[in-house]
Tab-separated table of C-alpha atoms in Angstrom:
chain	number	residue	atom	x	y	z
A	279	MET	CA	84.000	92.274	76.632
A	280	ILE	CA	87.463	93.657	75.931
A	281	THR	CA	89.998	91.135	74.640
A	282	ILE	CA	93.573	91.403	75.876
A	283	VAL	CA	96.016	90.166	73.266
A	284	ARG	CA	99.105	89.867	75.447
A	285	TYR	CA	100.351	90.623	78.950
A	286	ILE	CA	103.850	92.078	78.861
A	287	VAL	CA	105.243	91.745	82.380
A	288	ILE	CA	108.110	94.186	82.924
A	289	GLY	CA	110.126	92.813	85.824
A	290	ALA	CA	109.912	89.033	86.165
A	291	GLY	CA	110.942	88.782	89.816
A	292	ALA	CA	108.845	87.523	92.710
A	293	VAL	CA	105.644	89.438	91.874
A	294	GLY	CA	106.058	89.693	88.100
A	295	GLY	CA	107.229	86.119	87.739
A	296	THR	CA	104.261	84.794	89.700
A	297	ILE	CA	101.725	86.924	87.817
A	298	GLY	CA	103.239	86.118	84.436
A	299	GLY	CA	103.672	82.442	85.229
A	300	ARG	CA	100.129	81.973	86.500
A	301	LEU	CA	98.612	83.839	83.522
A	302	PHE	CA	100.694	81.693	81.159
A	303	GLN	CA	99.550	78.504	82.911
A	304	ALA	CA	95.948	79.612	82.375
A	305	GLY	CA	96.511	79.934	78.625
A	306	HIS	CA	97.108	83.670	78.231
A	307	ASP	CA	99.700	85.132	75.884
A	308	VAL	CA	102.483	86.417	78.144
A	309	LEU	CA	105.869	88.021	77.520
A	310	LEU	CA	108.289	88.424	80.428
A	311	VAL	CA	110.823	91.251	80.436
A	312	ALA	CA	113.932	90.479	82.454
A	313	ARG	CA	117.624	91.296	82.492
A	314	GLY	CA	121.000	89.838	83.353
A	315	ALA	CA	121.399	86.255	84.478
A	316	HIS	CA	117.675	85.965	85.206
A	317	HIS	CA	116.871	86.713	81.555
A	318	ASP	CA	119.482	84.255	80.356
A	319	VAL	CA	118.173	81.383	82.482
A	320	LEU	CA	114.547	82.141	81.595
A	321	ARG	CA	115.430	82.127	77.891
A	322	ARG	CA	117.455	78.923	78.092
A	323	ASP	CA	115.543	76.842	80.648
A	324	GLY	CA	112.172	78.519	81.225
A	325	LEU	CA	110.593	79.884	84.408
A	326	ARG	CA	110.689	77.531	87.383
A	327	LEU	CA	107.535	78.413	89.341
A	328	ILE	CA	107.367	76.661	92.710
A	329	THR	CA	104.210	76.760	94.845
A	330	PRO	CA	102.971	74.839	97.905
A	331	ASP	CA	101.149	72.475	95.534
A	332	SER	CA	103.461	72.073	92.535
A	333	ALA	CA	106.755	72.874	90.852
A	334	GLN	CA	106.637	73.502	87.110
A	335	THR	CA	109.018	74.764	84.480
A	336	LEU	CA	107.150	77.078	82.115
A	337	GLY	CA	108.310	78.066	78.660
A	338	VAL	CA	107.147	81.660	78.962
A	339	PRO	CA	108.597	83.862	76.188
A	340	VAL	CA	111.122	86.368	77.505
A	341	THR	CA	112.928	89.428	76.216
A	342	ARG	CA	115.344	91.977	77.615
A	343	ASP	CA	114.449	94.681	75.086
A	344	PRO	CA	111.183	96.394	74.120
A	345	VAL	CA	109.145	94.748	71.379
A	346	ARG	CA	106.640	96.079	68.865
A	347	LEU	CA	103.301	96.446	70.615
A	348	ARG	CA	100.075	94.983	69.271
A	349	ASP	CA	96.636	96.454	69.733
A	350	GLY	CA	95.331	94.929	72.955
A	351	ASP	CA	98.701	94.554	74.713
A	352	VAL	CA	98.860	95.467	78.400
A	353	LEU	CA	102.068	96.420	80.207
A	354	VAL	CA	102.250	95.047	83.759
A	355	LEU	CA	104.964	96.944	85.621
A	356	ALA	CA	106.420	94.828	88.433
A	357	VAL	CA	109.816	96.424	89.049
A	358	LYS	CA	110.816	98.164	92.266
A	359	SER	CA	109.708	101.794	92.470
A	360	GLN	CA	113.235	103.140	92.078
A	361	ASP	CA	113.403	101.459	88.651
A	362	THR	CA	110.034	102.636	87.304
A	363	VAL	CA	111.185	105.414	84.971
A	364	ALA	CA	114.103	103.468	83.479
A	365	ALA	CA	112.004	100.342	82.988
A	366	LEU	CA	109.188	102.129	81.131
A	367	ASP	CA	111.221	104.706	79.241
A	368	PRO	CA	111.902	102.557	76.129
A	369	TRP	CA	108.278	101.481	75.669
A	370	PRO	CA	105.731	103.178	73.366
A	371	ARG	CA	103.301	105.448	75.188
A	372	ASN	CA	100.079	104.093	73.689
A	373	ALA	CA	99.706	100.972	75.848
A	374	PRO	CA	97.848	100.771	79.170
A	375	VAL	CA	100.114	100.288	82.190
A	376	VAL	CA	99.257	98.380	85.367
A	377	CYS	CA	101.503	99.327	88.309
A	378	ALA	CA	101.811	96.055	90.250
A	379	GLN	CA	104.162	97.668	92.756
A	380	ASN	CA	104.527	98.681	96.378
A	381	GLY	CA	104.308	102.350	97.252
A	382	VAL	CA	101.974	105.068	96.002
A	383	ALA	CA	104.204	107.236	93.804
A	384	ASN	CA	104.452	105.038	90.712
A	385	GLU	CA	101.019	105.701	89.255
A	386	ARG	CA	101.487	109.477	89.180
A	387	THR	CA	104.986	109.079	87.746
A	388	VAL	CA	103.701	106.808	84.993
A	389	LEU	CA	100.735	109.104	84.249
A	390	ARG	CA	103.205	111.785	83.162
A	391	ARG	CA	104.188	109.490	80.287
A	392	PHE	CA	101.227	107.167	79.647
A	393	GLU	CA	97.568	108.126	79.321
A	394	ARG	CA	95.987	104.926	80.702
A	395	VAL	CA	97.354	103.966	84.103
A	396	TYR	CA	96.022	101.419	86.585
A	397	GLY	CA	97.067	100.904	90.170
A	398	MET	CA	97.280	97.413	91.605
A	399	CYS	CA	97.346	96.654	95.315
A	400	VAL	CA	99.393	93.473	95.539
A	401	TRP	CA	99.113	90.915	98.306
A	402	LEU	CA	101.320	88.147	96.917
A	403	PRO	CA	103.819	86.351	99.190
A	404	ALA	CA	106.653	85.255	96.904
A	405	SER	CA	110.431	85.328	96.585
A	406	HIS	CA	113.007	85.448	93.833
A	407	LEU	CA	116.595	84.838	94.917
A	408	GLU	CA	117.915	82.540	92.170
A	409	PRO	CA	117.967	83.278	88.415
A	410	GLY	CA	115.092	81.571	86.666
A	411	VAL	CA	113.292	80.569	89.872
A	412	VAL	CA	110.281	82.120	91.617
A	413	ALA	CA	108.678	80.667	94.757
A	414	ALA	CA	105.051	81.676	95.435
A	415	TYR	CA	103.860	80.781	98.942
A	416	GLY	CA	100.204	81.806	98.731
A	417	ALA	CA	97.441	79.177	98.838
A	418	PRO	CA	94.786	78.298	97.885
A	419	LYS	CA	95.205	81.409	95.706
A	420	SER	CA	98.637	82.773	94.873
A	421	GLY	CA	97.617	86.353	95.581
A	422	LEU	CA	94.937	88.959	96.103
A	423	LEU	CA	95.263	91.593	93.358
A	424	GLN	CA	92.997	94.632	93.552
A	425	LEU	CA	93.193	97.065	90.673
A	426	GLY	CA	91.520	100.209	89.451
A	427	ARG	CA	91.995	103.122	87.084
A	428	TYR	CA	94.323	105.814	88.437
A	429	PRO	CA	93.518	108.122	90.160
A	430	HIS	CA	90.108	106.496	90.726
A	431	GLY	CA	87.371	104.496	89.075
A	432	THR	CA	87.124	101.314	87.032
A	433	ASP	CA	86.512	100.563	83.376
A	434	ALA	CA	86.023	97.615	81.016
A	435	LEU	CA	89.752	96.919	80.725
A	436	CYS	CA	90.125	96.871	84.488
A	437	GLU	CA	87.268	94.387	84.744
A	438	ARG	CA	88.818	92.204	82.023
A	439	ILE	CA	92.198	92.095	83.765
A	440	ALA	CA	90.546	91.217	87.088
A	441	ALA	CA	88.620	88.396	85.410
A	442	ASP	CA	91.772	87.020	83.757
A	443	LEU	CA	93.604	87.091	87.082
A	444	SER	CA	90.726	85.366	88.853
A	445	GLY	CA	90.966	82.570	86.278
A	446	SER	CA	94.708	82.253	86.876
A	447	MET	CA	94.989	81.201	90.539
A	448	PHE	CA	94.530	84.745	91.880
A	449	THR	CA	91.662	86.632	93.413
A	450	GLY	CA	91.432	89.560	91.035
A	451	THR	CA	89.112	92.415	91.986
A	452	ALA	CA	88.329	95.701	90.253
A	453	VAL	CA	87.908	98.481	92.807
A	454	PRO	CA	87.128	102.180	92.257
A	455	ASP	CA	89.300	103.292	95.203
A	456	VAL	CA	92.505	101.382	94.522
A	457	MET	CA	94.733	104.075	96.015
A	458	ARG	CA	92.904	103.856	99.345
A	459	TRP	CA	93.964	100.204	99.442
A	460	LYS	CA	97.484	101.038	98.312
A	461	TYR	CA	97.909	103.607	101.088
A	462	ALA	CA	96.848	100.932	103.595
A	463	LYS	CA	99.397	98.585	102.049
A	464	LEU	CA	101.997	101.363	102.347
A	465	LEU	CA	101.470	101.446	106.122
A	466	GLY	CA	102.112	97.700	106.236
A	467	ASN	CA	105.168	98.005	104.010
A	468	LEU	CA	106.791	100.498	106.413
A	469	GLY	CA	108.170	97.427	108.175
A	470	ASN	CA	110.004	96.170	105.086
A	471	ALA	CA	113.117	98.193	105.874
A	472	TYR	CA	113.168	96.940	109.471
A	473	GLU	CA	113.025	93.331	108.278
A	474	ALA	CA	115.838	93.982	105.800
A	475	LEU	CA	118.031	95.663	108.420
A	476	CYS	CA	117.321	93.532	111.493
A	477	GLY	CA	115.812	90.328	110.130
A	478	ARG	CA	113.374	88.661	112.465
A	479	ALA	CA	115.249	89.488	115.645
A	480	PRO	CA	113.002	90.155	118.664
A	481	GLY	CA	112.517	93.745	119.688
A	482	HIS	CA	110.636	95.058	116.685
A	483	GLU	CA	107.347	95.841	118.467
A	484	GLN	CA	108.225	99.251	119.910
A	485	ILE	CA	110.087	100.374	116.803
A	486	MET	CA	107.284	99.376	114.474
A	487	LYS	CA	104.690	100.989	116.753
A	488	ARG	CA	106.544	104.293	116.302
A	489	VAL	CA	107.029	103.795	112.570
A	490	ARG	CA	103.359	103.115	111.863
A	491	ALA	CA	102.147	105.836	114.257
A	492	GLU	CA	104.168	108.323	112.220
A	493	GLY	CA	102.678	106.940	109.022
A	494	ARG	CA	99.089	107.237	110.208
A	495	ALA	CA	99.695	110.721	111.628
A	496	VAL	CA	101.086	111.948	108.317
A	497	LEU	CA	98.307	110.423	106.194
A	498	ASP	CA	95.681	111.805	108.576
A	499	ALA	CA	97.252	115.265	108.472
A	500	ALA	CA	97.272	115.113	104.668
A	501	GLY	CA	93.632	113.995	104.553
A	502	ILE	CA	94.586	110.822	102.668
A	503	ALA	CA	92.139	107.936	103.065
A	504	TYR	CA	93.373	104.419	103.713
A	505	ALA	CA	91.637	101.119	104.391
A	506	SER	CA	91.648	99.884	107.962
A	507	PRO	CA	93.452	96.706	109.089
A	508	GLU	CA	90.030	95.170	109.686
A	509	GLU	CA	89.000	95.886	106.102
A	510	GLU	CA	92.239	94.372	104.836
A	511	ARG	CA	91.766	91.202	106.872
A	512	GLU	CA	88.162	90.877	105.760
A	513	ARG	CA	89.033	91.390	102.085
A	514	ARG	CA	91.877	88.886	102.175
A	515	GLY	CA	90.023	86.343	104.291
A	516	ALA	CA	91.354	82.821	103.844
A	517	GLN	CA	91.931	83.255	100.114
A	518	VAL	CA	95.691	83.779	100.376
A	519	GLU	CA	97.442	82.057	103.253
A	520	VAL	CA	101.206	81.755	103.470
A	521	ARG	CA	102.077	78.079	103.334
A	522	PRO	CA	105.475	76.364	103.393
A	523	ILE	CA	107.058	74.915	100.262
A	524	GLU	CA	108.902	71.674	100.852
A	525	GLY	CA	112.627	72.073	100.294
A	526	VAL	CA	112.432	75.866	99.876
A	527	GLU	CA	113.311	78.081	102.830
A	528	ARG	CA	111.272	81.273	102.938
A	529	GLY	CA	113.335	84.383	103.551
A	530	GLY	CA	111.907	87.868	103.955
A	531	GLY	CA	109.887	90.309	101.916
A	532	SER	CA	110.832	92.439	98.950
A	533	SER	CA	113.345	94.703	100.730
A	534	TRP	CA	114.950	91.737	102.503
A	535	GLN	CA	115.334	90.098	99.095
A	536	SER	CA	116.991	93.213	97.658
A	537	LEU	CA	119.736	92.968	100.283
A	538	ALA	CA	119.956	89.185	99.937
A	539	ARG	CA	120.551	89.564	96.179
A	540	SER	CA	123.055	92.426	96.738
A	541	SER	CA	121.107	94.407	94.159
A	542	GLY	CA	122.666	97.722	95.222
A	543	SER	CA	119.308	99.485	95.640
A	544	ILE	CA	116.199	99.207	97.785
A	545	GLU	CA	112.686	100.681	97.688
A	546	ALA	CA	112.794	102.401	101.101
A	547	ASP	CA	112.741	105.874	99.505
A	548	TYR	CA	109.253	105.066	98.203
A	549	LEU	CA	107.938	103.402	101.358
A	550	ASN	CA	109.338	105.007	104.513
A	551	GLY	CA	110.508	107.866	102.294
A	552	GLU	CA	106.927	108.587	101.224
A	553	ILE	CA	106.032	109.197	104.867
A	554	VAL	CA	109.138	111.333	105.349
A	555	LEU	CA	108.280	113.412	102.275
A	556	LEU	CA	104.703	114.040	103.387
A	557	GLY	CA	105.910	114.785	106.915
A	558	ARG	CA	108.326	117.410	105.634
A	559	GLU	CA	105.592	119.007	103.518
A	560	LEU	CA	103.195	119.125	106.461
A	561	GLY	CA	105.630	119.837	109.293
A	562	VAL	CA	105.023	116.470	110.992
A	563	PRO	CA	108.180	114.877	112.456
A	564	THR	CA	108.939	111.365	111.160
A	565	PRO	CA	112.259	110.397	112.803
A	566	ALA	CA	111.669	106.629	112.863
A	567	ASN	CA	110.798	106.468	109.175
A	568	GLU	CA	113.699	108.732	108.287
A	569	VAL	CA	116.175	106.452	110.057
A	570	LEU	CA	114.725	103.335	108.419
A	571	ARG	CA	114.860	105.025	104.998
A	572	ARG	CA	118.416	106.248	105.489
A	573	GLU	CA	119.815	103.042	106.960
A	574	ALA	CA	118.131	100.787	104.405
A	575	ASP	CA	119.582	102.918	101.599
A	576	ARG	CA	123.011	102.691	103.188
A	577	ALA	CA	122.761	98.920	103.611
A	578	ALA	CA	121.821	98.539	99.949
A	579	ARG	CA	124.629	100.790	98.701
A	580	GLU	CA	127.184	98.988	100.856
A	581	ARG	CA	125.696	95.626	99.883
A	582	LEU	CA	125.252	94.526	103.478
A	583	SER	CA	123.508	91.246	104.212
A	584	PRO	CA	119.952	91.200	105.597
A	585	GLY	CA	119.849	91.304	109.379
A	586	SER	CA	123.190	93.093	109.691
A	587	MET	CA	121.914	95.600	112.301
A	588	SER	CA	120.651	94.900	115.814
A	589	PRO	CA	117.278	96.283	116.938
A	590	GLU	CA	119.102	98.059	119.784
A	591	ALA	CA	121.402	99.896	117.386
A	592	LEU	CA	118.459	100.880	115.206
A	593	ALA	CA	116.457	102.109	118.221
A	594	ALA	CA	119.416	104.227	119.338
A	595	LEU	CA	119.598	105.892	115.926
A	596	ILE	CA	115.874	106.617	116.034
A	597	ASP	CA	116.192	108.143	119.519
A	598	ALA	CA	119.040	110.357	118.289
A	599	GLU	CA	117.000	111.495	115.277
A	600	ASP	CA	114.019	112.087	117.551
A	601	ARG	CA	116.099	114.403	119.749
A	602	ARG	CA	117.356	116.245	116.678
A	603	THR	CA	113.971	116.807	114.993
A	604	GLY	CA	111.533	116.962	117.892
A	605	PRO	CA	108.922	114.524	119.241
A	606	ALA	CA	107.247	112.106	116.883
A	607	PRO	CA	103.505	111.344	116.937
A	608	ALA	CA	102.391	109.243	119.911
């Protein structure tokens, strides 16, 4: 069995902080990579990991700069897709990289620079809005993490990582078709921009029906396989249920959190934008996804708060784009 010396988690936010914190709790050697105020609080006070069952402060080692790699180190990349190249650029190219990220473009981007690349399909409800603090809402397991070698297959390292995750309050599974699961997750993540722009205001059903219809039409036209919603529900089962944390209000998903933190960027180019890109290549109109991509980018640049747009205003923009580009898939 392969021995992993250390997990180096690049990006210690909601996903990376939960993965790193849980692995550390289980006795694994972990190094978090963070920046800014988050790094400073982690270094001074430790990682405050709050779950439905406990709240612990963990003394996980942290750095803001690359460190000398040891044989057996694994890089776990948990930054937003728009930060992938910058986050990995300073690191030596001889380590395996696990892309614990939304979207489907990261693995190919990383493969240009690193020989051993693994995709991870992440189902992990968590938030990070305050430096040093991560709230993980999943229970009884904190997340379902499916991973495989990119572009396909599994190997001994993949199996070892899955086993370590399964011993660390996750359901870790090695799968040979990880990208099929990640494309299914992409279809679900097409709603992230809507949540960031409009919050949980009523009126999302018709918009999201259009958004996901475009996504399926584009993937079908491209011949790209994706798991069905039924397969996703069956795989997740009751292993990871979103449960409340006393005293901690749950906001939105990853894109909502980007606006809430006024980060200045958002991952819509790699979610809705992936559908737009494929649609342009194949001649399939994607007006709803284009508007969500464009408006989410604008909201991030202008540092607007989550929920700053009404569903009616968003629907009107989609209708205007639809008239300009032609009918979208039914």
